[in-house]
């Protein structure tokens, strides 16, 4: 199957980036090195091409009703220019995706933009259309993934860096707010959101303006490798690793985002999740830090000190900031208390480790 290419693909090739297949997209994984890019974001600023993320708009009189029906959070509380994080679940409360939902600014009618993960835009468009038609709702659902480029600029210097290139007052843009404006003269949506734990913004612009915006943001280009280590230090979920409807079926409560579930609303999976909320999840996603030398990786077993298997690693790395091996793992709730002694089996060798809360960094 031919991989999809982001609008900035030629720019990244000229920069001699390394590429990887991610969700059916050929995306830059590294420009200089993961460590260099990671450290730039933690100390100064870095820019990411995240055009592989989906962009789907929902408009019309029943746009809010439809989007509420298919996401776990309460979209009815959003004013124009506000956003929220939530999950998309099936009837059993299993996560199909996580997403950010924006209620678009300056809209005369309810209009929403939601961001599914890479490669999920077609599936989620069909899910919204099917629910709309089944319930006879008046809403227009449009997959606009090919109509946008998406660029993230993240890091302590990101606000000043972007402020020099935009007509939007960034000081007046709070976290999880979005505004219309221009960046380097290109009409854009500018959101105070991100996936790194640092101050930052995500910019959506037309594909033909992407190179102008990218070039105007004079900071370290970063690939998906650094994006992964940055999000892991914050304990953020990655679709396909912390949850997957077949390979890693998890509820929001197991995945540690139960706060996004609003049981006083009606959505697909609500009844199942009400039971999980009442009883508590049997397993939980927790942080793990290794005491012994070794790097935890996806799929490695987690055991008791006596060697009894109790869980598995979903994501792991050597943290560039902490210079320590860290991981996320699912374990039974009884072992989820921070400070619990466990072992991680690294290449057949049990390594001493302990559970801990996330994020791993104080941000």
mmCIF file of C-alpha atoms in Angstrom:
data_model
loop_
_atom_site.group_PDB
_atom_site.id
_atom_site.type_symbol
_atom_site.label_atom_id
_atom_site.label_comp_id
_atom_site.label_asym_id
_atom_site.label_seq_id
_atom_site.Cartn_x
_atom_site.Cartn_y
_atom_site.Cartn_z
ATOM 1 C CA UNK A 1 0.000 0.000 0.000
ATOM 2 C CA UNK A 2 1.303 3.443 -0.928
ATOM 3 C CA UNK A 3 2.076 5.533 2.129
ATOM 4 C CA UNK A 4 0.444 8.917 2.513
ATOM 5 C CA UNK A 5 2.829 11.860 2.484
ATOM 6 C CA UNK A 6 2.451 15.096 4.477
ATOM 7 C CA UNK A 7 2.564 18.438 2.640
ATOM 8 C CA UNK A 8 6.058 19.067 4.047
ATOM 9 C CA UNK A 9 7.504 15.775 2.791
ATOM 10 C CA UNK A 10 9.834 17.424 0.260
ATOM 11 C CA UNK A 11 11.078 19.867 2.899
ATOM 12 C CA UNK A 12 11.946 16.999 5.226
ATOM 13 C CA UNK A 13 13.711 15.112 2.433
ATOM 14 C CA UNK A 14 15.851 18.154 1.692
ATOM 15 C CA UNK A 15 16.721 18.265 5.406
ATOM 16 C CA UNK A 16 17.917 14.645 5.125
ATOM 17 C CA UNK A 17 15.450 13.419 7.749
ATOM 18 C CA UNK A 18 15.021 9.719 8.474
ATOM 19 C CA UNK A 19 11.511 8.455 7.741
ATOM 20 C CA UNK A 20 9.210 5.776 9.126
ATOM 21 C CA UNK A 21 5.779 4.341 8.368
ATOM 22 C CA UNK A 22 3.415 5.633 11.036
ATOM 23 C CA UNK A 23 -0.294 4.931 10.706
ATOM 24 C CA UNK A 24 0.021 4.635 6.933
ATOM 25 C CA UNK A 25 1.980 7.894 6.619
ATOM 26 C CA UNK A 26 5.630 8.330 5.683
ATOM 27 C CA UNK A 27 6.737 10.648 8.482
ATOM 28 C CA UNK A 28 10.094 12.019 9.667
ATOM 29 C CA UNK A 29 11.282 10.096 12.711
ATOM 30 C CA UNK A 30 14.568 11.945 13.196
ATOM 31 C CA UNK A 31 16.403 14.991 11.801
ATOM 32 C CA UNK A 32 19.631 15.176 13.834
ATOM 33 C CA UNK A 33 19.157 12.794 16.747
ATOM 34 C CA UNK A 34 16.320 11.966 19.125
ATOM 35 C CA UNK A 35 18.348 13.269 22.062
ATOM 36 C CA UNK A 36 19.216 16.570 20.358
ATOM 37 C CA UNK A 37 15.607 17.147 19.359
ATOM 38 C CA UNK A 38 14.232 16.090 22.745
ATOM 39 C CA UNK A 39 16.599 18.397 24.615
ATOM 40 C CA UNK A 40 15.778 21.328 22.317
ATOM 41 C CA UNK A 41 12.094 21.049 23.234
ATOM 42 C CA UNK A 42 12.778 20.761 26.967
ATOM 43 C CA UNK A 43 15.216 23.708 27.022
ATOM 44 C CA UNK A 44 14.284 25.991 24.087
ATOM 45 C CA UNK A 45 11.859 25.041 21.311
ATOM 46 C CA UNK A 46 11.266 22.511 18.576
ATOM 47 C CA UNK A 47 8.856 22.149 15.685
ATOM 48 C CA UNK A 48 7.058 18.983 14.593
ATOM 49 C CA UNK A 49 5.179 18.059 11.449
ATOM 50 C CA UNK A 50 2.045 16.354 12.795
ATOM 51 C CA UNK A 51 0.050 16.417 9.563
ATOM 52 C CA UNK A 52 -0.497 12.667 9.931
ATOM 53 C CA UNK A 53 -3.132 13.421 12.564
ATOM 54 C CA UNK A 54 -6.677 13.414 11.191
ATOM 55 C CA UNK A 55 -8.881 16.488 10.909
ATOM 56 C CA UNK A 56 -12.652 16.020 10.711
ATOM 57 C CA UNK A 57 -15.255 18.776 10.897
ATOM 58 C CA UNK A 58 -18.817 18.359 12.131
ATOM 59 C CA UNK A 59 -21.234 21.196 11.402
ATOM 60 C CA UNK A 60 -24.964 21.886 11.437
ATOM 61 C CA UNK A 61 -27.844 22.064 13.934
ATOM 62 C CA UNK A 62 -27.112 18.611 15.414
ATOM 63 C CA UNK A 63 -23.286 18.809 15.341
ATOM 64 C CA UNK A 64 -23.029 18.984 19.136
ATOM 65 C CA UNK A 65 -25.546 16.170 19.663
ATOM 66 C CA UNK A 66 -23.682 13.905 17.251
ATOM 67 C CA UNK A 67 -20.224 14.625 18.621
ATOM 68 C CA UNK A 68 -21.481 14.234 22.184
ATOM 69 C CA UNK A 69 -22.916 10.854 21.294
ATOM 70 C CA UNK A 70 -19.513 9.593 20.127
ATOM 71 C CA UNK A 71 -17.079 11.078 22.655
ATOM 72 C CA UNK A 72 -16.818 10.537 26.401
ATOM 73 C CA UNK A 73 -16.338 14.150 27.479
ATOM 74 C CA UNK A 74 -19.054 16.830 27.521
ATOM 75 C CA UNK A 75 -18.774 18.855 24.306
ATOM 76 C CA UNK A 76 -21.844 20.904 25.222
ATOM 77 C CA UNK A 77 -19.788 22.908 27.729
ATOM 78 C CA UNK A 78 -17.452 24.169 25.003
ATOM 79 C CA UNK A 79 -17.760 27.787 23.940
ATOM 80 C CA UNK A 80 -16.495 28.863 20.509
ATOM 81 C CA UNK A 81 -12.703 28.822 20.639
ATOM 82 C CA UNK A 82 -12.443 26.117 23.331
ATOM 83 C CA UNK A 83 -11.181 22.540 23.130
ATOM 84 C CA UNK A 84 -11.206 19.394 25.251
ATOM 85 C CA UNK A 85 -9.562 15.992 25.363
ATOM 86 C CA UNK A 86 -11.681 12.853 25.319
ATOM 87 C CA UNK A 87 -11.989 9.245 24.229
ATOM 88 C CA UNK A 88 -14.010 7.509 21.539
ATOM 89 C CA UNK A 89 -15.355 4.201 22.848
ATOM 90 C CA UNK A 90 -17.398 1.255 21.601
ATOM 91 C CA UNK A 91 -20.497 -0.185 23.273
ATOM 92 C CA UNK A 92 -18.308 -2.073 25.766
ATOM 93 C CA UNK A 93 -16.467 1.093 26.781
ATOM 94 C CA UNK A 94 -13.282 0.003 24.976
ATOM 95 C CA UNK A 95 -11.226 2.848 23.549
ATOM 96 C CA UNK A 96 -11.187 3.076 19.762
ATOM 97 C CA UNK A 97 -9.258 6.336 19.824
ATOM 98 C CA UNK A 98 -8.457 9.388 21.884
ATOM 99 C CA UNK A 99 -9.039 12.832 20.444
ATOM 100 C CA UNK A 100 -9.064 16.569 20.940
ATOM 101 C CA UNK A 101 -12.377 18.231 20.053
ATOM 102 C CA UNK A 102 -12.354 21.921 19.145
ATOM 103 C CA UNK A 103 -15.429 24.093 18.959
ATOM 104 C CA UNK A 104 -14.286 26.376 16.200
ATOM 105 C CA UNK A 105 -14.022 30.120 16.903
ATOM 106 C CA UNK A 106 -16.014 32.812 15.105
ATOM 107 C CA UNK A 107 -18.629 30.319 13.934
ATOM 108 C CA UNK A 108 -22.214 31.446 13.510
ATOM 109 C CA UNK A 109 -23.413 27.864 14.068
ATOM 110 C CA UNK A 110 -22.136 24.929 16.081
ATOM 111 C CA UNK A 111 -19.083 23.662 14.236
ATOM 112 C CA UNK A 112 -16.564 21.241 15.644
ATOM 113 C CA UNK A 113 -13.200 19.963 14.537
ATOM 114 C CA UNK A 114 -11.895 16.771 16.082
ATOM 115 C CA UNK A 115 -8.472 15.186 15.694
ATOM 116 C CA UNK A 116 -8.314 11.390 15.454
ATOM 117 C CA UNK A 117 -4.972 9.616 15.440
ATOM 118 C CA UNK A 118 -2.934 8.800 12.357
ATOM 119 C CA UNK A 119 -4.720 6.499 9.941
ATOM 120 C CA UNK A 120 -8.032 6.703 11.810
ATOM 121 C CA UNK A 121 -9.591 9.574 9.835
ATOM 122 C CA UNK A 122 -11.491 7.362 7.387
ATOM 123 C CA UNK A 123 -12.793 5.032 10.097
ATOM 124 C CA UNK A 124 -13.903 7.901 12.330
ATOM 125 C CA UNK A 125 -15.567 9.775 9.488
ATOM 126 C CA UNK A 126 -17.605 6.653 8.746
ATOM 127 C CA UNK A 127 -18.431 6.229 12.433
ATOM 128 C CA UNK A 128 -19.812 9.775 12.628
ATOM 129 C CA UNK A 129 -21.739 9.393 9.369
ATOM 130 C CA UNK A 130 -23.238 6.064 10.437
ATOM 131 C CA UNK A 131 -24.384 7.444 13.801
ATOM 132 C CA UNK A 132 -25.801 10.543 12.113
ATOM 133 C CA UNK A 133 -27.807 8.513 9.613
ATOM 134 C CA UNK A 134 -29.021 5.963 12.193
ATOM 135 C CA UNK A 135 -30.387 8.747 14.395
ATOM 136 C CA UNK A 136 -31.591 11.028 11.616
ATOM 137 C CA UNK A 137 -29.462 13.946 12.777
ATOM 138 C CA UNK A 138 -28.896 17.143 10.794
ATOM 139 C CA UNK A 139 -25.111 17.433 10.590
ATOM 140 C CA UNK A 140 -22.438 17.592 7.918
ATOM 141 C CA UNK A 141 -19.362 15.437 8.552
ATOM 142 C CA UNK A 142 -16.302 16.130 6.413
ATOM 143 C CA UNK A 143 -12.893 14.477 6.440
ATOM 144 C CA UNK A 144 -10.511 17.409 5.917
ATOM 145 C CA UNK A 145 -7.256 15.579 6.609
ATOM 146 C CA UNK A 146 -5.955 16.311 3.107
ATOM 147 C CA UNK A 147 -7.004 19.973 3.414
ATOM 148 C CA UNK A 148 -4.771 20.809 6.371
ATOM 149 C CA UNK A 149 -1.141 20.738 7.328
ATOM 150 C CA UNK A 150 -0.575 20.566 11.067
ATOM 151 C CA UNK A 151 2.579 21.900 12.721
ATOM 152 C CA UNK A 152 3.359 21.870 16.437
ATOM 153 C CA UNK A 153 5.839 24.263 18.035
ATOM 154 C CA UNK A 154 6.703 23.257 21.583
ATOM 155 C CA UNK A 155 9.087 24.334 24.323
ATOM 156 C CA UNK A 156 9.744 27.165 26.792
ATOM 157 C CA UNK A 157 10.615 29.548 23.946
ATOM 158 C CA UNK A 158 7.626 28.558 21.787
ATOM 159 C CA UNK A 159 5.316 31.419 22.882
ATOM 160 C CA UNK A 160 7.861 34.124 22.012
ATOM 161 C CA UNK A 161 8.862 32.352 18.822
ATOM 162 C CA UNK A 162 5.300 32.119 17.551
ATOM 163 C CA UNK A 163 4.326 35.583 18.834
ATOM 164 C CA UNK A 164 6.838 37.098 16.437
ATOM 165 C CA UNK A 165 5.058 35.460 13.492
ATOM 166 C CA UNK A 166 1.351 35.777 14.306
ATOM 167 C CA UNK A 167 -1.309 38.433 14.696
ATOM 168 C CA UNK A 168 -3.020 36.420 17.464
ATOM 169 C CA UNK A 169 -2.513 37.616 21.043
ATOM 170 C CA UNK A 170 -0.998 34.454 22.479
ATOM 171 C CA UNK A 171 -1.033 35.886 26.007
ATOM 172 C CA UNK A 172 -4.817 35.871 25.799
ATOM 173 C CA UNK A 173 -4.968 32.280 24.523
ATOM 174 C CA UNK A 174 -5.308 29.880 27.437
ATOM 175 C CA UNK A 175 -4.491 26.179 27.397
ATOM 176 C CA UNK A 176 -7.001 24.257 25.267
ATOM 177 C CA UNK A 177 -8.191 27.363 23.444
ATOM 178 C CA UNK A 178 -8.055 27.970 19.690
ATOM 179 C CA UNK A 179 -8.158 31.137 17.585
ATOM 180 C CA UNK A 180 -8.265 32.146 13.937
ATOM 181 C CA UNK A 181 -5.317 34.210 12.774
ATOM 182 C CA UNK A 182 -2.293 34.189 10.533
ATOM 183 C CA UNK A 183 1.208 32.772 10.922
ATOM 184 C CA UNK A 184 3.856 34.295 8.658
ATOM 185 C CA UNK A 185 0.970 35.688 6.613
ATOM 186 C CA UNK A 186 -0.751 32.311 6.199
ATOM 187 C CA UNK A 187 -4.353 31.994 7.430
ATOM 188 C CA UNK A 188 -4.311 29.454 10.239
ATOM 189 C CA UNK A 189 -6.033 27.965 13.252
ATOM 190 C CA UNK A 190 -3.776 28.354 16.298
ATOM 191 C CA UNK A 191 -4.433 26.120 19.304
ATOM 192 C CA UNK A 192 -2.688 26.140 22.667
ATOM 193 C CA UNK A 193 -2.370 22.379 22.762
ATOM 194 C CA UNK A 194 0.445 19.863 22.499
ATOM 195 C CA UNK A 195 1.879 16.451 23.334
ATOM 196 C CA UNK A 196 5.135 17.263 25.109
ATOM 197 C CA UNK A 197 4.263 18.804 28.479
ATOM 198 C CA UNK A 198 5.964 22.055 27.487
ATOM 199 C CA UNK A 199 4.345 25.385 26.585
ATOM 200 C CA UNK A 200 3.345 25.214 22.966
ATOM 201 C CA UNK A 201 0.898 25.481 20.123
ATOM 202 C CA UNK A 202 -0.498 23.468 17.246
ATOM 203 C CA UNK A 203 -1.089 25.268 13.964
ATOM 204 C CA UNK A 204 -3.459 24.118 11.232
ATOM 205 C CA UNK A 205 -2.985 25.781 7.864
ATOM 206 C CA UNK A 206 -3.598 25.080 4.160
ATOM 207 C CA UNK A 207 -1.073 22.638 2.655
ATOM 208 C CA UNK A 208 0.212 25.255 0.230
ATOM 209 C CA UNK A 209 1.139 27.520 3.145
ATOM 210 C CA UNK A 210 2.835 24.824 5.228
ATOM 211 C CA UNK A 211 6.366 25.472 3.973
ATOM 212 C CA UNK A 212 6.031 29.196 4.745
ATOM 213 C CA UNK A 213 4.850 28.513 8.301
ATOM 214 C CA UNK A 214 7.486 25.824 8.876
ATOM 215 C CA UNK A 215 10.272 28.067 7.631
ATOM 216 C CA UNK A 216 9.163 31.026 9.751
ATOM 217 C CA UNK A 217 9.441 28.998 12.964
ATOM 218 C CA UNK A 218 13.196 29.157 13.431
ATOM 219 C CA UNK A 219 13.890 26.326 15.842
ATOM 220 C CA UNK A 220 15.002 22.700 15.890
ATOM 221 C CA UNK A 221 13.032 20.402 13.539
ATOM 222 C CA UNK A 222 11.907 17.325 15.457
ATOM 223 C CA UNK A 223 10.692 13.917 14.362
ATOM 224 C CA UNK A 224 8.342 11.337 15.784
ATOM 225 C CA UNK A 225 11.170 9.737 17.774
ATOM 226 C CA UNK A 226 11.572 12.776 20.020
ATOM 227 C CA UNK A 227 7.811 13.247 20.112
ATOM 228 C CA UNK A 228 7.552 9.756 21.585
ATOM 229 C CA UNK A 229 10.191 10.234 24.292
ATOM 230 C CA UNK A 230 8.721 13.619 25.222
ATOM 231 C CA UNK A 231 5.176 12.286 25.576
ATOM 232 C CA UNK A 232 6.386 9.230 27.488
ATOM 233 C CA UNK A 233 8.095 11.416 30.093
ATOM 234 C CA UNK A 234 4.653 12.992 30.624
ATOM 235 C CA UNK A 235 2.806 9.668 30.741
ATOM 236 C CA UNK A 236 0.662 10.570 27.712
ATOM 237 C CA UNK A 237 -1.077 7.768 25.822
ATOM 238 C CA UNK A 238 -0.052 6.559 22.360
ATOM 239 C CA UNK A 239 -2.705 4.925 20.196
ATOM 240 C CA UNK A 240 -1.680 1.395 19.279
ATOM 241 C CA UNK A 241 0.465 0.992 22.373
ATOM 242 C CA UNK A 242 -1.454 2.107 25.485
ATOM 243 C CA UNK A 243 -4.738 1.183 23.807
ATOM 244 C CA UNK A 244 -5.939 -0.711 20.739
ATOM 245 C CA UNK A 245 -9.415 -2.225 20.296
ATOM 246 C CA UNK A 246 -7.972 -5.664 19.429
ATOM 247 C CA UNK A 247 -4.368 -5.870 20.627
ATOM 248 C CA UNK A 248 -4.715 -3.773 23.818
ATOM 249 C CA UNK A 249 -8.441 -3.358 24.590
ATOM 250 C CA UNK A 250 -8.701 -0.835 27.420
ATOM 251 C CA UNK A 251 -11.283 1.457 28.966
ATOM 252 C CA UNK A 252 -10.472 5.083 29.777
ATOM 253 C CA UNK A 253 -10.420 4.131 33.457
ATOM 254 C CA UNK A 254 -7.760 1.489 32.906
ATOM 255 C CA UNK A 255 -5.747 3.891 30.721
ATOM 256 C CA UNK A 256 -5.755 6.582 33.412
ATOM 257 C CA UNK A 257 -8.000 9.081 31.640
ATOM 258 C CA UNK A 258 -11.207 8.376 33.543
ATOM 259 C CA UNK A 259 -11.442 12.124 34.181
ATOM 260 C CA UNK A 260 -12.514 12.520 30.530
ATOM 261 C CA UNK A 261 -15.595 10.334 31.086
ATOM 262 C CA UNK A 262 -18.725 12.344 31.895
ATOM 263 C CA UNK A 263 -21.327 9.809 32.983
ATOM 264 C CA UNK A 264 -24.027 12.479 33.179
ATOM 265 C CA UNK A 265 -23.973 12.621 29.366
ATOM 266 C CA UNK A 266 -25.177 10.046 26.839
ATOM 267 C CA UNK A 267 -22.510 8.455 24.654
ATOM 268 C CA UNK A 268 -21.717 5.094 23.123
ATOM 269 C CA UNK A 269 -20.175 2.955 25.866
ATOM 270 C CA UNK A 270 -21.586 4.982 28.761
ATOM 271 C CA UNK A 271 -23.488 2.132 30.440
ATOM 272 C CA UNK A 272 -20.480 -0.187 30.377
ATOM 273 C CA UNK A 273 -18.219 2.540 31.779
ATOM 274 C CA UNK A 274 -20.671 3.313 34.563
ATOM 275 C CA UNK A 275 -20.075 -0.200 35.861
ATOM 276 C CA UNK A 276 -16.280 0.166 35.622
ATOM 277 C CA UNK A 277 -16.463 3.479 37.475
ATOM 278 C CA UNK A 278 -18.514 1.909 40.266
ATOM 279 C CA UNK A 279 -16.346 -1.200 40.708
ATOM 280 C CA UNK A 280 -12.976 0.264 39.755
ATOM 281 C CA UNK A 281 -10.816 -1.154 36.937
ATOM 282 C CA UNK A 282 -9.157 -4.523 37.507
ATOM 283 C CA UNK A 283 -5.950 -3.271 35.903
ATOM 284 C CA UNK A 284 -4.375 0.163 35.684
ATOM 285 C CA UNK A 285 -1.780 1.904 33.561
ATOM 286 C CA UNK A 286 1.080 2.980 35.800
ATOM 287 C CA UNK A 287 4.572 4.398 35.526
ATOM 288 C CA UNK A 288 7.598 2.207 36.129
ATOM 289 C CA UNK A 289 11.185 3.246 36.755
ATOM 290 C CA UNK A 290 13.980 0.705 36.586
ATOM 291 C CA UNK A 291 16.487 0.487 39.416
ATOM 292 C CA UNK A 292 18.808 -1.947 37.638
ATOM 293 C CA UNK A 293 20.456 -1.164 34.330
ATOM 294 C CA UNK A 294 18.384 -1.942 31.244
ATOM 295 C CA UNK A 295 15.880 -0.322 28.927
ATOM 296 C CA UNK A 296 12.216 -1.419 29.130
ATOM 297 C CA UNK A 297 10.491 -1.908 25.795
ATOM 298 C CA UNK A 298 6.970 -2.516 24.508
ATOM 299 C CA UNK A 299 5.817 -6.038 25.296
ATOM 300 C CA UNK A 300 8.304 -6.824 28.074
ATOM 301 C CA UNK A 301 6.801 -8.727 31.022
ATOM 302 C CA UNK A 302 6.308 -7.202 34.465
ATOM 303 C CA UNK A 303 6.514 -9.655 37.375
ATOM 304 C CA UNK A 304 6.480 -9.711 41.154
ATOM 305 C CA UNK A 305 9.883 -9.940 42.899
ATOM 306 C CA UNK A 306 9.222 -13.706 43.047
ATOM 307 C CA UNK A 307 8.826 -13.936 39.281
ATOM 308 C CA UNK A 308 5.030 -14.187 39.028
ATOM 309 C CA UNK A 309 3.867 -12.485 35.784
ATOM 310 C CA UNK A 310 1.453 -9.638 36.549
ATOM 311 C CA UNK A 311 1.535 -7.313 33.559
ATOM 312 C CA UNK A 312 3.394 -5.940 30.578
ATOM 313 C CA UNK A 313 5.134 -2.812 29.311
ATOM 314 C CA UNK A 314 3.240 -0.758 26.746
ATOM 315 C CA UNK A 315 5.923 1.915 26.142
ATOM 316 C CA UNK A 316 9.440 2.301 27.457
ATOM 317 C CA UNK A 317 12.606 4.280 26.854
ATOM 318 C CA UNK A 318 15.757 5.698 28.374
ATOM 319 C CA UNK A 319 14.509 9.134 29.422
ATOM 320 C CA UNK A 320 16.799 11.794 27.894
ATOM 321 C CA UNK A 321 15.809 14.293 30.593
ATOM 322 C CA UNK A 322 16.068 12.028 33.631
ATOM 323 C CA UNK A 323 18.812 9.819 32.173
ATOM 324 C CA UNK A 324 16.917 6.889 33.641
ATOM 325 C CA UNK A 325 14.911 4.008 32.158
ATOM 326 C CA UNK A 326 11.151 4.626 32.386
ATOM 327 C CA UNK A 327 8.041 2.875 31.128
ATOM 328 C CA UNK A 328 4.278 2.652 31.152
ATOM 329 C CA UNK A 329 2.704 -0.698 32.017
ATOM 330 C CA UNK A 330 -0.604 -2.348 32.817
ATOM 331 C CA UNK A 331 -0.673 -4.201 36.141
ATOM 332 C CA UNK A 332 -3.452 -5.391 38.470
ATOM 333 C CA UNK A 333 -4.875 -2.596 40.605
ATOM 334 C CA UNK A 334 -3.379 -4.231 43.707
ATOM 335 C CA UNK A 335 0.112 -3.581 42.329
ATOM 336 C CA UNK A 336 -0.546 -0.037 41.084
ATOM 337 C CA UNK A 337 0.310 1.769 44.314
ATOM 338 C CA UNK A 338 3.367 4.012 43.708
ATOM 339 C CA UNK A 339 6.541 2.536 45.175
ATOM 340 C CA UNK A 340 5.535 -1.114 44.728
ATOM 341 C CA UNK A 341 8.550 -3.320 44.046
ATOM 342 C CA UNK A 342 8.330 -5.224 40.749
ATOM 343 C CA UNK A 343 10.603 -6.740 38.119
ATOM 344 C CA UNK A 344 10.786 -6.014 34.384
ATOM 345 C CA UNK A 345 12.071 -8.881 32.271
ATOM 346 C CA UNK A 346 14.617 -7.354 29.875
ATOM 347 C CA UNK A 347 15.962 -9.849 27.344
ATOM 348 C CA UNK A 348 15.218 -12.701 29.683
ATOM 349 C CA UNK A 349 16.744 -11.053 32.754
ATOM 350 C CA UNK A 350 14.522 -9.766 35.612
ATOM 351 C CA UNK A 351 15.480 -6.186 36.458
ATOM 352 C CA UNK A 352 14.581 -4.495 39.738
ATOM 353 C CA UNK A 353 11.996 -1.741 39.285
ATOM 354 C CA UNK A 354 9.281 0.117 41.138
ATOM 355 C CA UNK A 355 5.932 1.553 40.206
ATOM 356 C CA UNK A 356 5.347 5.288 40.324
ATOM 357 C CA UNK A 357 2.791 7.895 39.392
ATOM 358 C CA UNK A 358 3.002 9.885 36.178
ATOM 359 C CA UNK A 359 4.075 12.269 34.807
ATOM 360 C CA UNK A 360 7.721 11.412 35.305
ATOM 361 C CA UNK A 361 8.561 15.116 35.042
ATOM 362 C CA UNK A 362 7.115 18.009 37.044
ATOM 363 C CA UNK A 363 5.573 20.245 34.388
#
